[in-house]
XYZ file of C-alpha atoms in Angstrom:
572
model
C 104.460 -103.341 139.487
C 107.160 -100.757 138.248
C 106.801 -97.268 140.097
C 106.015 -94.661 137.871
C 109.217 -92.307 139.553
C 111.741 -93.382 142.000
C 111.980 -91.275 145.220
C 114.704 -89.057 143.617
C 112.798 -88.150 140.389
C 109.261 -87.372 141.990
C 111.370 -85.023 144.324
C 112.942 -83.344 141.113
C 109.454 -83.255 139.270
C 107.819 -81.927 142.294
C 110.534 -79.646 142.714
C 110.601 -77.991 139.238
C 106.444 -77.606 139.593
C 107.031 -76.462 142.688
C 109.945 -73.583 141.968
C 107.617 -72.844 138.403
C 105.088 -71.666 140.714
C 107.223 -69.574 142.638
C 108.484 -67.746 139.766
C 105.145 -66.753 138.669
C 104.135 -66.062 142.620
C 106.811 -63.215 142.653
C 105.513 -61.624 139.395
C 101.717 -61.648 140.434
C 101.930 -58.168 142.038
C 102.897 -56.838 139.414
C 100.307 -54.699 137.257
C 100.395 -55.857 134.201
C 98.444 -54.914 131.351
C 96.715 -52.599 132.822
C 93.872 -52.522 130.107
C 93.566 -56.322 130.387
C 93.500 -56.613 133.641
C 90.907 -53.788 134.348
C 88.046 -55.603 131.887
C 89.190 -58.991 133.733
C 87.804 -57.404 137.111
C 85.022 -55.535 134.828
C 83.984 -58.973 133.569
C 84.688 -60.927 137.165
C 82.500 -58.509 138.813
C 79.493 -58.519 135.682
C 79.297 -61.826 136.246
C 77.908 -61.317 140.076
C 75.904 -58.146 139.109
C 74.479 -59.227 136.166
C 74.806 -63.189 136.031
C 77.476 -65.038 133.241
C 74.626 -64.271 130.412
C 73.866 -60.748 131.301
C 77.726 -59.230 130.756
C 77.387 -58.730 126.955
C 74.161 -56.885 127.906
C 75.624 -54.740 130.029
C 79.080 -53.578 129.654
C 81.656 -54.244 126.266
C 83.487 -57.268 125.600
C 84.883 -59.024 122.946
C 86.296 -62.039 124.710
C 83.950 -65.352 124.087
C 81.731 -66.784 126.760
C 83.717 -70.128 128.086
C 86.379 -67.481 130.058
C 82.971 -65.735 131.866
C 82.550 -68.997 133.355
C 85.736 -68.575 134.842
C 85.628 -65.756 136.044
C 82.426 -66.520 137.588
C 84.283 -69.188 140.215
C 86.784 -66.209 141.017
C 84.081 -63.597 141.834
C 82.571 -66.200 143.852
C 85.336 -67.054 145.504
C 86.378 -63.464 145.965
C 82.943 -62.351 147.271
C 83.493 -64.582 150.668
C 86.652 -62.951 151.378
C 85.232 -59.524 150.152
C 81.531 -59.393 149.953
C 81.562 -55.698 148.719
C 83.503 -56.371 145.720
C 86.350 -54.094 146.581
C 88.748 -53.254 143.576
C 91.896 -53.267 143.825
C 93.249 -55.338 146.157
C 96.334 -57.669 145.438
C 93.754 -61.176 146.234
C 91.823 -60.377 143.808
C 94.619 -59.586 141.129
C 95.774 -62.966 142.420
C 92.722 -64.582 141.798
C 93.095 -63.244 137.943
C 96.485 -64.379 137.570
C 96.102 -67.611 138.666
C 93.984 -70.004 136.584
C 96.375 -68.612 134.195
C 99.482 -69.903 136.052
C 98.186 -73.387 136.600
C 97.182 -73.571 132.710
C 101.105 -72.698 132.667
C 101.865 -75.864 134.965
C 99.010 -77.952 134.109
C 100.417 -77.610 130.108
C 104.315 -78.299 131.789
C 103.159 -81.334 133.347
C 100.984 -82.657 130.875
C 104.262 -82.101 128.154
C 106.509 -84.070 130.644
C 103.631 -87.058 131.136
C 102.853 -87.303 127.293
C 107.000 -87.627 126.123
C 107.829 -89.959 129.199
C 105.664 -92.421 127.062
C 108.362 -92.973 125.249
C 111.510 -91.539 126.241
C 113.514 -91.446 129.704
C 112.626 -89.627 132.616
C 115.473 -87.123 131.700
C 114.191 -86.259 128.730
C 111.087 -85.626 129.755
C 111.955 -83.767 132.690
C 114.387 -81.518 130.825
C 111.215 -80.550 127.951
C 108.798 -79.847 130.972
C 111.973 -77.592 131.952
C 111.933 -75.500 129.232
C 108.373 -74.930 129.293
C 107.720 -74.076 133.055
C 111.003 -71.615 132.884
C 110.297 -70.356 129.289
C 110.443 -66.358 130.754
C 108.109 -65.406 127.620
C 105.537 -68.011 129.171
C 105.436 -66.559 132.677
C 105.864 -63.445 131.785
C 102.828 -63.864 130.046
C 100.566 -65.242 132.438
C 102.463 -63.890 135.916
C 103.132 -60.403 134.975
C 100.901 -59.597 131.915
C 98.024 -61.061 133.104
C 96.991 -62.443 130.049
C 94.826 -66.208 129.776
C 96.959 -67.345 126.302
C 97.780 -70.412 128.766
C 94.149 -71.477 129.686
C 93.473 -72.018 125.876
C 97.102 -73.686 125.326
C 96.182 -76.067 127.917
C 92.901 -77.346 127.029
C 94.426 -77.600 123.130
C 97.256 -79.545 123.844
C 94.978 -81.865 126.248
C 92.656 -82.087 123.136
C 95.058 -82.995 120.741
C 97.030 -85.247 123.304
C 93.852 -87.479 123.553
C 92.937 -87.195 119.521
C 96.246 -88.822 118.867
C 95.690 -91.747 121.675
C 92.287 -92.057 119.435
C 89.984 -90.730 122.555
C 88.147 -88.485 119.878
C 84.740 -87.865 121.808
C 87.253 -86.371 124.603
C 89.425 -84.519 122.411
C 86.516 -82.952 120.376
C 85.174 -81.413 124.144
C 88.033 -80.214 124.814
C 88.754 -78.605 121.189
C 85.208 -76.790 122.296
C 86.173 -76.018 125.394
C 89.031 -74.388 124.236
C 87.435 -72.395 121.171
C 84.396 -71.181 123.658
C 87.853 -70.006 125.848
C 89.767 -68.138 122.996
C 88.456 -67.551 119.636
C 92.173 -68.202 117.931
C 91.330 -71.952 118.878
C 89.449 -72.153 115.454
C 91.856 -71.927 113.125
C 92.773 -75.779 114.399
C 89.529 -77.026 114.105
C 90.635 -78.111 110.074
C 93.165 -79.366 111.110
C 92.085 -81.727 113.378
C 88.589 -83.215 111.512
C 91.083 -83.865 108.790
C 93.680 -86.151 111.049
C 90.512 -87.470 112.181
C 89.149 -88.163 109.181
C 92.722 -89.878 107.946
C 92.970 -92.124 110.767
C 89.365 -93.200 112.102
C 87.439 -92.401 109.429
C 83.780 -90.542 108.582
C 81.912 -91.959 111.710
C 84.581 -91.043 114.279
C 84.223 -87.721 112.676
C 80.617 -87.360 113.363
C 81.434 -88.886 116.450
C 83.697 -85.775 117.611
C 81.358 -83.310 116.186
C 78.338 -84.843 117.716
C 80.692 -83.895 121.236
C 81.847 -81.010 120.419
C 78.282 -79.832 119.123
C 76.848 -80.448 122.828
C 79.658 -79.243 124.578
C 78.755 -75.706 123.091
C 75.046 -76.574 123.333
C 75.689 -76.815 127.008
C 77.806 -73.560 127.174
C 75.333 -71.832 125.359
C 72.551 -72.728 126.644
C 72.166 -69.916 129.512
C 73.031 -67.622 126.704
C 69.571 -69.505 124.661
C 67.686 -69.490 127.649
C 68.302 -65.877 128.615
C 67.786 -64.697 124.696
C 71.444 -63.632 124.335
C 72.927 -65.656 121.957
C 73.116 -63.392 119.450
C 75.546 -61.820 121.766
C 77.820 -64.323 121.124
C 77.728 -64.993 117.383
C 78.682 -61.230 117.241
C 81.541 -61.985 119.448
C 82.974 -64.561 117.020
C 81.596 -62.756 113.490
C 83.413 -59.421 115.042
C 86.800 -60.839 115.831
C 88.316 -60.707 112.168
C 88.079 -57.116 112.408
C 88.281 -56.200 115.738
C 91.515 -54.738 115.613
C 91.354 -53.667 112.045
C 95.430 -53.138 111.466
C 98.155 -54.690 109.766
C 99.916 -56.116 113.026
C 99.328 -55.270 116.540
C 102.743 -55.177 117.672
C 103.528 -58.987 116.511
C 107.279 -58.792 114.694
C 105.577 -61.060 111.681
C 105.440 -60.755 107.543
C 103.123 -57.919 108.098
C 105.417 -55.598 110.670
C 108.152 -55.903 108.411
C 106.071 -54.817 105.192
C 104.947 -51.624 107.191
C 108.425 -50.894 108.843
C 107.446 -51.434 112.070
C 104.106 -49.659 111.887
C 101.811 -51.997 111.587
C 99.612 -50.892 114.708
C 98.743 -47.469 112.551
C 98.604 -49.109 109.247
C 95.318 -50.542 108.090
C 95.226 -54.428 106.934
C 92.817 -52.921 104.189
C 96.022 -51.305 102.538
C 96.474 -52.710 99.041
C 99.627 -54.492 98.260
C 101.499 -54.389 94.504
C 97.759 -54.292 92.973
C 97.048 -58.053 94.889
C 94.368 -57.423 97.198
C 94.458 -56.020 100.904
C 96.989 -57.218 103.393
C 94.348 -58.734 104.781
C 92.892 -60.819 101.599
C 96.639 -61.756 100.950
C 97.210 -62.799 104.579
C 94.136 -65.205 104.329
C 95.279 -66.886 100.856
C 99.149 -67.146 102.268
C 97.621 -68.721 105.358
C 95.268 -71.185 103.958
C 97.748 -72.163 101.036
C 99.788 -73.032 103.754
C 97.278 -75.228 105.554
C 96.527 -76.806 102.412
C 100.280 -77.538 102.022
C 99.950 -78.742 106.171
C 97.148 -81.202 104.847
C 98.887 -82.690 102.469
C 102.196 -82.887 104.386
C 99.490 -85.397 106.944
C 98.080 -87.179 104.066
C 100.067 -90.169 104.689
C 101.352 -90.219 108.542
C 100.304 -92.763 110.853
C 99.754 -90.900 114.371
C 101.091 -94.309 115.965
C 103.916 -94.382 114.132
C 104.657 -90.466 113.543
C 103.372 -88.740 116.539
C 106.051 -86.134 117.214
C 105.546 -84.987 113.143
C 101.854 -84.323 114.048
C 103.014 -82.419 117.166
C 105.180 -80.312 114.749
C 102.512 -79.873 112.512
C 100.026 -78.213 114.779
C 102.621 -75.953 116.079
C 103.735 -75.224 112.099
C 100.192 -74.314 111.739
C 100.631 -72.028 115.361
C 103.545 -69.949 113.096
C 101.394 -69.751 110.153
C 98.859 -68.064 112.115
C 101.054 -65.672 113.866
C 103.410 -64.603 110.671
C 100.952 -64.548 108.106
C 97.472 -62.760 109.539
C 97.313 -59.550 110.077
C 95.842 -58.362 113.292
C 97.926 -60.282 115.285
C 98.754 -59.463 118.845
C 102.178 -60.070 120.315
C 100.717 -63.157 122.299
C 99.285 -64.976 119.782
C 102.154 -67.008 119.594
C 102.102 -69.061 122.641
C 100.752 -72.232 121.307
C 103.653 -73.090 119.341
C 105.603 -73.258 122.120
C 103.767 -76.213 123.779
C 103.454 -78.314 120.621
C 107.509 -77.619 119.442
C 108.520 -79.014 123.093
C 106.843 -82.266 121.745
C 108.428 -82.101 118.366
C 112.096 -81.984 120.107
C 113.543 -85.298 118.265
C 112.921 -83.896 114.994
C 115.865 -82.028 114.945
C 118.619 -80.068 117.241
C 117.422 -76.871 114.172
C 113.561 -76.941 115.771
C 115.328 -76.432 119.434
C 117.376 -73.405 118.081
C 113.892 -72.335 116.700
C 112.298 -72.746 119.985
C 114.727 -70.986 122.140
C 114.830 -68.025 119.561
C 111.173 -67.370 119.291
C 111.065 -67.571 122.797
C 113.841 -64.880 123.455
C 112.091 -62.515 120.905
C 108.640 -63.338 122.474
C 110.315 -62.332 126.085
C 111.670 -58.445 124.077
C 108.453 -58.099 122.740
C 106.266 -59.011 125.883
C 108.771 -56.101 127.788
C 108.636 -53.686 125.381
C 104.922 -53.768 124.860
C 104.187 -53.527 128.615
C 107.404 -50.766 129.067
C 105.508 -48.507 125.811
C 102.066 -48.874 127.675
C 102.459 -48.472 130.799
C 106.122 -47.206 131.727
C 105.218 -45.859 134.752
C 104.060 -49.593 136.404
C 107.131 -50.914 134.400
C 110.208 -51.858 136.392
C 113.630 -51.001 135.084
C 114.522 -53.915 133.978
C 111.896 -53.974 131.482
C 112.276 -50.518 130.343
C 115.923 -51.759 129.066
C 113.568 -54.392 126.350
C 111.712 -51.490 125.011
C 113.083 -51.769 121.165
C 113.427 -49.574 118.719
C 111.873 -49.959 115.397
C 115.136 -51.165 113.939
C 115.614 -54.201 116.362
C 111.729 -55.264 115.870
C 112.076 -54.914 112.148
C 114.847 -57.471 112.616
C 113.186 -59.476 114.861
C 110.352 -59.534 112.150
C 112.952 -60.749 109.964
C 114.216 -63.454 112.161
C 110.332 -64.983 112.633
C 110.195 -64.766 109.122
C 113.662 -66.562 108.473
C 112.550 -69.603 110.924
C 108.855 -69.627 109.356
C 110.381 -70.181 105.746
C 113.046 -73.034 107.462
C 110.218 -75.153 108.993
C 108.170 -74.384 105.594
C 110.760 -76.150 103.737
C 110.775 -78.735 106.503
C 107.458 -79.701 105.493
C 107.635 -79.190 101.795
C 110.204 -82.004 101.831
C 107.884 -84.564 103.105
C 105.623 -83.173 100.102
C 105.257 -85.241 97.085
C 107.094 -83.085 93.962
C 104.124 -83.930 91.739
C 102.133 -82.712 94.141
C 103.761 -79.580 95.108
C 104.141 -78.207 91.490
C 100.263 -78.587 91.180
C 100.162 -76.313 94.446
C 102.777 -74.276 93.099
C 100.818 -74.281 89.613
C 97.574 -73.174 91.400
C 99.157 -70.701 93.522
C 100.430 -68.976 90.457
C 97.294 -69.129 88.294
C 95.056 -67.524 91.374
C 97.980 -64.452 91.857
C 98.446 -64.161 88.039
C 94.512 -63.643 87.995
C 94.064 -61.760 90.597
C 96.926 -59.388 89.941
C 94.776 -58.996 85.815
C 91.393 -58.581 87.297
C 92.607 -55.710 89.352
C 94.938 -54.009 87.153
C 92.550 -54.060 84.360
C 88.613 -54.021 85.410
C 86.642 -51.395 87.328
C 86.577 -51.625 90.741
C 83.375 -50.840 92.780
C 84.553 -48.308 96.347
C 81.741 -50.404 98.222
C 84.051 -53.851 97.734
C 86.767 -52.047 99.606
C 86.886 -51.346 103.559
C 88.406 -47.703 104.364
C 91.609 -47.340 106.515
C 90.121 -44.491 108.626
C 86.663 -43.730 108.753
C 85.119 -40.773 110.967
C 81.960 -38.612 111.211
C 79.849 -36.643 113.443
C 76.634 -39.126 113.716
C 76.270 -42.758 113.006
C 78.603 -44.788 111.094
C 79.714 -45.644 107.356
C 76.339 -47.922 105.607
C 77.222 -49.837 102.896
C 74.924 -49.544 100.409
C 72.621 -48.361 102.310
C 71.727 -44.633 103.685
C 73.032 -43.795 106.706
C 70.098 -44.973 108.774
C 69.620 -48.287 107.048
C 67.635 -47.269 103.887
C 67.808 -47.699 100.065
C 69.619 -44.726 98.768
C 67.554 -42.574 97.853
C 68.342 -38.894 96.179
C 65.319 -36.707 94.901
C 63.451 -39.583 92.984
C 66.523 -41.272 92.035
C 66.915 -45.014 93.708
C 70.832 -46.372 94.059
C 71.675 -50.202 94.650
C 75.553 -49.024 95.399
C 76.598 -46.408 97.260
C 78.163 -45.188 101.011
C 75.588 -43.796 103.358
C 77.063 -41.089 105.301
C 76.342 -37.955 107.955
C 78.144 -34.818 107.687
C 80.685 -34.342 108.949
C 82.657 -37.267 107.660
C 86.228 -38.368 106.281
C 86.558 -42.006 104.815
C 90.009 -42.735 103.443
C 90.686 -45.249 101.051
C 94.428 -46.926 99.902
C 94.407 -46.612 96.007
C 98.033 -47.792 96.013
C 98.393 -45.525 92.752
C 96.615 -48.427 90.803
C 94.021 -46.485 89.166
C 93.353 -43.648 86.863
C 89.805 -42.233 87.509
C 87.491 -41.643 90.262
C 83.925 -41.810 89.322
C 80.505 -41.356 91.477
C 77.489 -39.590 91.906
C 76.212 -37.725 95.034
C 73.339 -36.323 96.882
C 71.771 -35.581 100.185
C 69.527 -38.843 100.818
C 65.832 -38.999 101.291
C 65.367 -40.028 104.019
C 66.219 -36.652 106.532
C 64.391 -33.638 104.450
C 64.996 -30.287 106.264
C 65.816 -27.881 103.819
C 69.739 -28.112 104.834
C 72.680 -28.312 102.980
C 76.126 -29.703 102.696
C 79.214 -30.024 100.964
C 81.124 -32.397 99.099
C 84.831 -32.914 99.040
C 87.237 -35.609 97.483
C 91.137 -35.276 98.061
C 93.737 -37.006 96.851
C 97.246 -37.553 99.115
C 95.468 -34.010 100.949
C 95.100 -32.273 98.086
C 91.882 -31.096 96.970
C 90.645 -32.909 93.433
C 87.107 -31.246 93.806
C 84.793 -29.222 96.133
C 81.327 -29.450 95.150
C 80.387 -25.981 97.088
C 77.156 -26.034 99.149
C 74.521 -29.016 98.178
C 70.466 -28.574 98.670
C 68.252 -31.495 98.556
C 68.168 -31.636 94.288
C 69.108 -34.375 91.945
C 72.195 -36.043 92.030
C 75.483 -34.087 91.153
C 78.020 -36.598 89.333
C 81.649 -36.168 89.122
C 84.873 -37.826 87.621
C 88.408 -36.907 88.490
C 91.588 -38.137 87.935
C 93.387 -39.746 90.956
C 96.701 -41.125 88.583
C 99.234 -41.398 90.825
C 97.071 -40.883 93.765
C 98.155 -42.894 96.974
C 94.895 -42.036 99.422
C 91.239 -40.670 98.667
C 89.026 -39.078 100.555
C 86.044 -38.613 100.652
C 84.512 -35.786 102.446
C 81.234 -34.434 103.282
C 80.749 -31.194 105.764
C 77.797 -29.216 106.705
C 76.251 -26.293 104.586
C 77.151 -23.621 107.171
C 73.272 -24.833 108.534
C 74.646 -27.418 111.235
C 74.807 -30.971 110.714
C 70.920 -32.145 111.197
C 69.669 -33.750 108.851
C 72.953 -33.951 106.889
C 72.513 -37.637 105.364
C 75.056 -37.612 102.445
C 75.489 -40.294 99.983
C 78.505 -41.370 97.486
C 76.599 -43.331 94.903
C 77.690 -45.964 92.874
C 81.556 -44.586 93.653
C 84.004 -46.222 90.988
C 87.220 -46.669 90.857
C 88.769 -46.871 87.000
C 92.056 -48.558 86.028
């Protein structure tokens, strides 16, 4: 039988596994992200005082529930050594950092394992290389703290085993790693569709059938204990959890707000389009679409490293074109370009340049936050806006050259109908809004504030038809005095146009006042408001960039203050 490694190369391979770990071992006292690391033990210790199921209930969290599980094992653990629970010692901030690190080596070794298929041990050895010393990737996991690595683990495995056509495997694993990190979904597509190409409908049902009681499984503590609607809010609330046009990732959206895209709202409107967010969505999914076709007609036996490229095209897609991303949210293309390396000596140069940009911005994030826990050396990577702007642009740069990578495996035919399609729905789009009224309610604020409860959409303030004397409203913002909601016009329309009222539903014989400025200016100030019919108004907001829309007590206190903006309009 022919040994796997001769003596020399298993002492290399355990060697470079080996002085991986060390690496990260150094780094692990290091603080980190402090705010990640802090809910980490929050979460670790939930899960002893209040049982995996009983964290949501008790304490914030917007992470999903496979990670709890985790984190279970390392409170248990923990609690031998420590059976009070006592914070902040450096075995427990091992114990965080860790599953992370062995995702790290787990994911080198599994890269070196799935190319020595086919290529010499060399090869192989020098791609698990540049994984296991890729400074962004420990970085990550050994200093930050972060768990990117579990998720990029369990992925790759998943799509390892899809393409070696072990799909009831592959599809636990996909849930595995979705129930881990919620950015797992966006591959979920991607992968019923190869599926679909290769095996067919039933293997497809097949892998969903697995998947399905994978989560069943997962969940079912949650079912049991009557908190899965815990978790459904966990996944419904993640598309607007961090409600901004980039969270310090140097993508499309960075460079559009000049490097302030963690105070600019992804509900600003761009050129009269839609929202940064709406147009992130439609560039993103038009460039799935263009992935799907680009795998219409590869053979995963006979193309594997293509497919390998595609899910880590679709990893850069993600990261450049939605807003809301995080610096981190990277990391999976790293795993899946290793495996693409043949394609190309360009999609090294891409590799090794993400990567150094992924190490500036990793230091610079945790130098800004927490410069105090920062060594020096980091402190030297916090950038300026100039040098993120241009890393922004060199993302961008190497997003576009692995675009037209795929577009040339693209049928022409077919990509002028995509082209065609794409120009019809922006040519449309860009009509509808310049030209037809536009209700406020369709349109999320970029800063919303006030003194009790929060913004209803058409809906009072406590959850109620609008109602104003005997007047009933099917559109409108419920509000509480005192209150500011700000909305982008973009200078796209002409008129402002709404009715308002103090609501029904609080009568106390109080007042309040209603304000709407334009770029801070005041367009109109209603003066003190009783409980009486609805006031209307109309002003002009040409050339106005942001509205707002104020309400303020009557001089009486806020109580009972329950303001409405009824059927607001916005006219072109």
């Amino acid at each position: 039988m022919k040994k796997r490694f001769s003596k020399k190369q298993l002492i290399l391979f355990v060697g470079a596994i080996l002085g991986a770990f060390i690496v990260r071992f150094l780094l692990i006292h290091l603080p980190g992200y402090e705010r990640d690391i802090f809910w980490f033990k929050e979460w670790c210790f939930g899960a002893v005082n209040y049982g995996v199921t009983g964290i949501y209930a008790n304490m914030w969290s917007d992470y999903p529930p496979g990670y709890f599980y985790i984190l279970k094992l390392i409170s248990s653990v923990y609690k031998i050594f420590y059976p009070t629970l006592l914070e902040g010692t450096y075995f427990l901030q091992f114990l965080l950092k860790l599953p992370a690190i062995l995702a790290d080596l787990g994911t080198a070794t599994l890269i070196f394992f799935l190319i020595k298929e086919k290529y010499k041990f060399k090869i192989a050895y020098l791609a698990m290389l540049a994984y296991a010393f890729n400074p962004a990737i420990f970085i990550n996991s050994a200093w930050w703290g972060q768990v990117d690595s579990i998720m990029v683990f369990v992925l790759l495995f998943s799509v390892s085993l899809l393409l070696k056509k072990k799909i009831k495997w592959s599809y636990i694993l996909l849930a595995i790693a979705c129930l881990i990190k919620i950015q797992a979904i966006i591959f979920i597509p991607l992968i019923l569709f190869i599926t679909w190409r290769q095996k067919g409908l039933k293997a497809v049902i097949q892998g969903i059938s697995s998947a399905m009681a994978t989560v069943f499984v997962v969940l079912l503590p949650f079912i049991i204990k009557g908190n899965l609607q815990s978790v459904i809010n966990v996944y419904l609330g993640a598309a607007n959890s961090y409600p901004f046009a980039s969270m310090h990732a140097h993508n499309l959206w960075w460079l559009i707000t000049n490097a302030q895209g963690t105070s600019i709202s992804d509900q600003m409107n761009l050129l009269g389009l839609g929202t940064y967010k709406t147009i992130g969505f439609f560039l993103f999914f038009l460039c799935y679409a263009i992935l799907l076709v680009y795998f219409r007609k590869k053979d995963w036996n006979k193309h594997r490293q293509d497919f390998y490229f595609g899910f880590a095209f679709l990893a850069l897609c993600f990261f450049i074109l939605f807003t809301q991303m995080h610096e981190r949210y990277i990391f999976p293309f790293f795993a899946f370009m290793i495996l693409a390396f043949k394609n190309g000596y360009a999609k090294k140069v891409a590799y090794v340049i993400i990567s150094l940009i992924s190490v500036g911005t990793l230091l610079s994030s945790l130098s800004i936050a927490y410069p105090e826990n920062t060594p020096t050396v980091a402190q030297f990577f916090e950038l300026s806006p100039i040098i993120t702007i241009i890393f922004s642009i060199i993302n961008l740069i190497i997003f576009i050259y692995l675009l037209i990578i795929v577009l040339k495996n693209i049928n022409k035919k077919t990509l002028l109908i995509i082209l065609g399609i794409v120009m019809i729905i922006t040519g449309g789009t860009y009509l509808k809004n310049k030209h037809s009224r536009l209700d406020l309610t369709e349109l999320s604020p970029i800063k919303s504030s006030q003194d009790w409860g929060t913004l209803h959409i058409n809906k009072s303030v406590e959850n109620n038809r609008l109602i104003v004397d005997k007047f009933i409203y099917f559109k409108g913002l419920g509000v509480h005095s005192n209150s500011e909601h700000q909305y982008h016009l973009n200078k796209k329309f002409k008129y402002f146009e709404t009715d308002f009222g103090l609501d029904n539903e609080s009568f106390c014989n109080n007042n309040a006042r209603f304000i709407i400025l334009g770029d801070n200016k005041i367009l109109y100030d209603s003066g003190i408001i009783k409980h009486q019919s609805p006031k209307h108004i109309k002003v002009l907001v040409k050339d106005i960039n942001i509205l707002s829309l104020i309400t303020q007590d009557g001089g009486d206190g806020i109580d009972c203050d329950h303001t409405d903006w009824l059927n607001p309009v916005l006219i072109p």
